CSV table of C-alpha atoms in Angstrom, one decimal:
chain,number,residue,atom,x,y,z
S,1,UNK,CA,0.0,0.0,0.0
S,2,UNK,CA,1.5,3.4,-1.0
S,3,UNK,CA,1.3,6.5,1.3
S,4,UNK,CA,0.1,8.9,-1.1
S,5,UNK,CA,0.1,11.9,1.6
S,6,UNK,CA,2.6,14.6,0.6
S,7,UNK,CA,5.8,15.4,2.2
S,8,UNK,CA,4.8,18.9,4.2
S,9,UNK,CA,8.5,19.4,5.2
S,10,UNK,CA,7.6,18.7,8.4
S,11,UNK,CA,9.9,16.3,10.7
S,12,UNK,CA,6.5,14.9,12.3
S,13,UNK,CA,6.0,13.6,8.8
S,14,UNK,CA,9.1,11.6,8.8
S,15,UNK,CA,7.6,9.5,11.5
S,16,UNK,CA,11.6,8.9,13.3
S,17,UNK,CA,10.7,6.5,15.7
S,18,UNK,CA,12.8,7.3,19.2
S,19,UNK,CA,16.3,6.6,19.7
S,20,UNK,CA,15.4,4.4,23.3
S,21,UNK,CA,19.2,4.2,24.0
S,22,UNK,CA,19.0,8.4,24.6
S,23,UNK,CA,16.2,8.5,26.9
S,24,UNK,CA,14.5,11.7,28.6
S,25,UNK,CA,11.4,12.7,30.6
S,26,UNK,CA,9.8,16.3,29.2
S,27,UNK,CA,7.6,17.2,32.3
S,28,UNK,CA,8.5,19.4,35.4
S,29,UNK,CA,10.6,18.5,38.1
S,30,UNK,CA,10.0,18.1,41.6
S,31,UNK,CA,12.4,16.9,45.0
S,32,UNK,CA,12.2,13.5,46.4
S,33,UNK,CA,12.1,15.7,49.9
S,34,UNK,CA,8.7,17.2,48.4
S,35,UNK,CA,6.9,14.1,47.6
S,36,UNK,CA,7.7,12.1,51.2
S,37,UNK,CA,4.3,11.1,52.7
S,38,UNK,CA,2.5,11.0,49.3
S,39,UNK,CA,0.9,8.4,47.0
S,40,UNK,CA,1.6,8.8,43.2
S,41,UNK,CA,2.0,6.1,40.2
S,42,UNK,CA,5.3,5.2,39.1
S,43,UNK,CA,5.5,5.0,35.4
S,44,UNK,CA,9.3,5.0,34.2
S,45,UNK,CA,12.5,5.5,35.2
S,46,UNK,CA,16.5,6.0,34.0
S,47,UNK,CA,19.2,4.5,35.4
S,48,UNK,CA,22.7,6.1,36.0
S,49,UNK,CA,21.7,9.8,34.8
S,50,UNK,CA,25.1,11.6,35.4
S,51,UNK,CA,24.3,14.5,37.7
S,52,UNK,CA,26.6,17.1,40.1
S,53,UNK,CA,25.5,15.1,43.3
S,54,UNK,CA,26.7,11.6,41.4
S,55,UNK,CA,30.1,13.7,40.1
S,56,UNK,CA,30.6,14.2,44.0
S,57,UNK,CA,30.0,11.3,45.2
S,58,UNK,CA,32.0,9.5,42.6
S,59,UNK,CA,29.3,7.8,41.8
S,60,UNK,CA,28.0,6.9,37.9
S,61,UNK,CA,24.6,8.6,37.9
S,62,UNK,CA,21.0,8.7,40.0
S,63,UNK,CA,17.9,7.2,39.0
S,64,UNK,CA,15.6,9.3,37.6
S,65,UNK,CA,11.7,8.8,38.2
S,66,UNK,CA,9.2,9.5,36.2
S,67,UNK,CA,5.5,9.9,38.5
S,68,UNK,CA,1.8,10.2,37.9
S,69,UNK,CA,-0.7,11.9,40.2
S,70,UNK,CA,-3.4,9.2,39.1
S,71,UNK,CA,-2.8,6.2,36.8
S,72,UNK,CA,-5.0,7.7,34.1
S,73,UNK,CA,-3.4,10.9,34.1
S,74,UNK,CA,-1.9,12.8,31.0
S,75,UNK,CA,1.5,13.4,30.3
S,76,UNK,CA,1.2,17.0,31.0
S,77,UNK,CA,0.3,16.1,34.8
S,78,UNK,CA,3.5,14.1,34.7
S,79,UNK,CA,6.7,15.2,36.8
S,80,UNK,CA,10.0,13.2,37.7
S,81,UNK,CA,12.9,12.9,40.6
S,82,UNK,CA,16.4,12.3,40.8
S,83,UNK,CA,17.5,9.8,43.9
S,84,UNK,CA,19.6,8.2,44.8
S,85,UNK,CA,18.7,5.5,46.9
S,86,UNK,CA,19.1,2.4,46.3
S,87,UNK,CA,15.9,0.8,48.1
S,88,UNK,CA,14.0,3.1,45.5
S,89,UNK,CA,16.1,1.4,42.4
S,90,UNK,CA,16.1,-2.2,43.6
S,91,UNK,CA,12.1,-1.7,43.5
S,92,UNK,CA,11.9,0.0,40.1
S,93,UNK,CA,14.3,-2.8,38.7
S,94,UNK,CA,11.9,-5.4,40.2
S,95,UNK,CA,8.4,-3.9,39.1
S,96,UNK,CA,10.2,-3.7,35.1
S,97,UNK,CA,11.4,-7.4,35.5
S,98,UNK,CA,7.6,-7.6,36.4
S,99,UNK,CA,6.5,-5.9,33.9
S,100,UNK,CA,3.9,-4.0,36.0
S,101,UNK,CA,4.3,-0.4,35.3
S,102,UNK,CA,2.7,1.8,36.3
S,103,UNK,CA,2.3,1.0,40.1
S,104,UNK,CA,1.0,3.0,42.7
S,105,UNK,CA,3.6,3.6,45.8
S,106,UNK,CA,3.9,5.6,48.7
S,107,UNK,CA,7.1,7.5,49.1
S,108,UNK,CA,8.5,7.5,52.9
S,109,UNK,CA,11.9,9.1,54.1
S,110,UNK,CA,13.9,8.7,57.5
S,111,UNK,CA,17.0,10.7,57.6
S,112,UNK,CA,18.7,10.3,54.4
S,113,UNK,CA,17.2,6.8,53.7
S,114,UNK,CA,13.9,7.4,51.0
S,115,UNK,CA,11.7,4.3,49.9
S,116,UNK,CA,9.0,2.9,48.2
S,117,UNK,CA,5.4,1.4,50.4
C-alpha cells in the first residue's frame, strides 16, 4: 500500500521512531524531599543519569523517576525525581522485570534513607 500523503517538510511527517538508547522525561521536576508522605503512580525510570551530586560522590549517575498523580493521568500532569537511593532502584528494577508499570507507591523518608510502600 503506498502512502500517497505529501511530504509537508515537516519532521513529524518523517515518523523517526525514538532513539530508546538516549532517553529523557519532558515534564516538570520536583524533590524527592517534596513528595515524602504521598501516593503517586510510578510509570518510568533512568538509570545512572550523570548529575553534580553523582560527580561528588564518585558515583555513575541517579535514577531518575518518572510519577503520575493518578494512573490515568496525561502526560502533561507528569513530573519526575532524581534519587539516589538504592531501596528506591532495587524496587523499580523489580516492578520492570515484572513488567507491571505503572504501580502506585507511597514515598516515605527517614533521615537520608527514601523508599517505596
Amino acid at each position: 500500500m503506498e502512502d500517497n500523503s505529501k511530504d509537508d517538510g515537516s519532521l513529524g511527517f518523517l515518523k523517526i521512531p525514538r532513539d530508546e538508547n538516549c532517553r529523557s522525561f519532558n515534564c516538570d521536576e520536583t524533590t524527592q524531599s517534596k513528595l515524602v508522605n504521598t501516593t503517586f503512580w510510578i510509570v518510568d525510570f533512568i538509570e545512572d543519569v550523570p548529575t553534580k551530586f553523582s560527580k561528588a560522590k564518585g558515583v555513575k549517575g541517579q535514577t531518575l523517576v518518572k510519577i503520575k498523580p493518578e494512573r490515568d493521568s496525561p502526560d502533561s500532569a507528569a513530573k519526575k525525581f532524581f534519587t539516589g537511593s538504592a531501596d528506591i532502584l532495587y524496587v523499580l528494577q523489580k516492578v520492570k522485570e515484572m513488567n507491571k508499570f505503572p504501580r502506585r507507591v507511597t514515598l516515605r523518608g527517614n533521615g537520608n534513607r527514601f523508599y517505596f510502600e
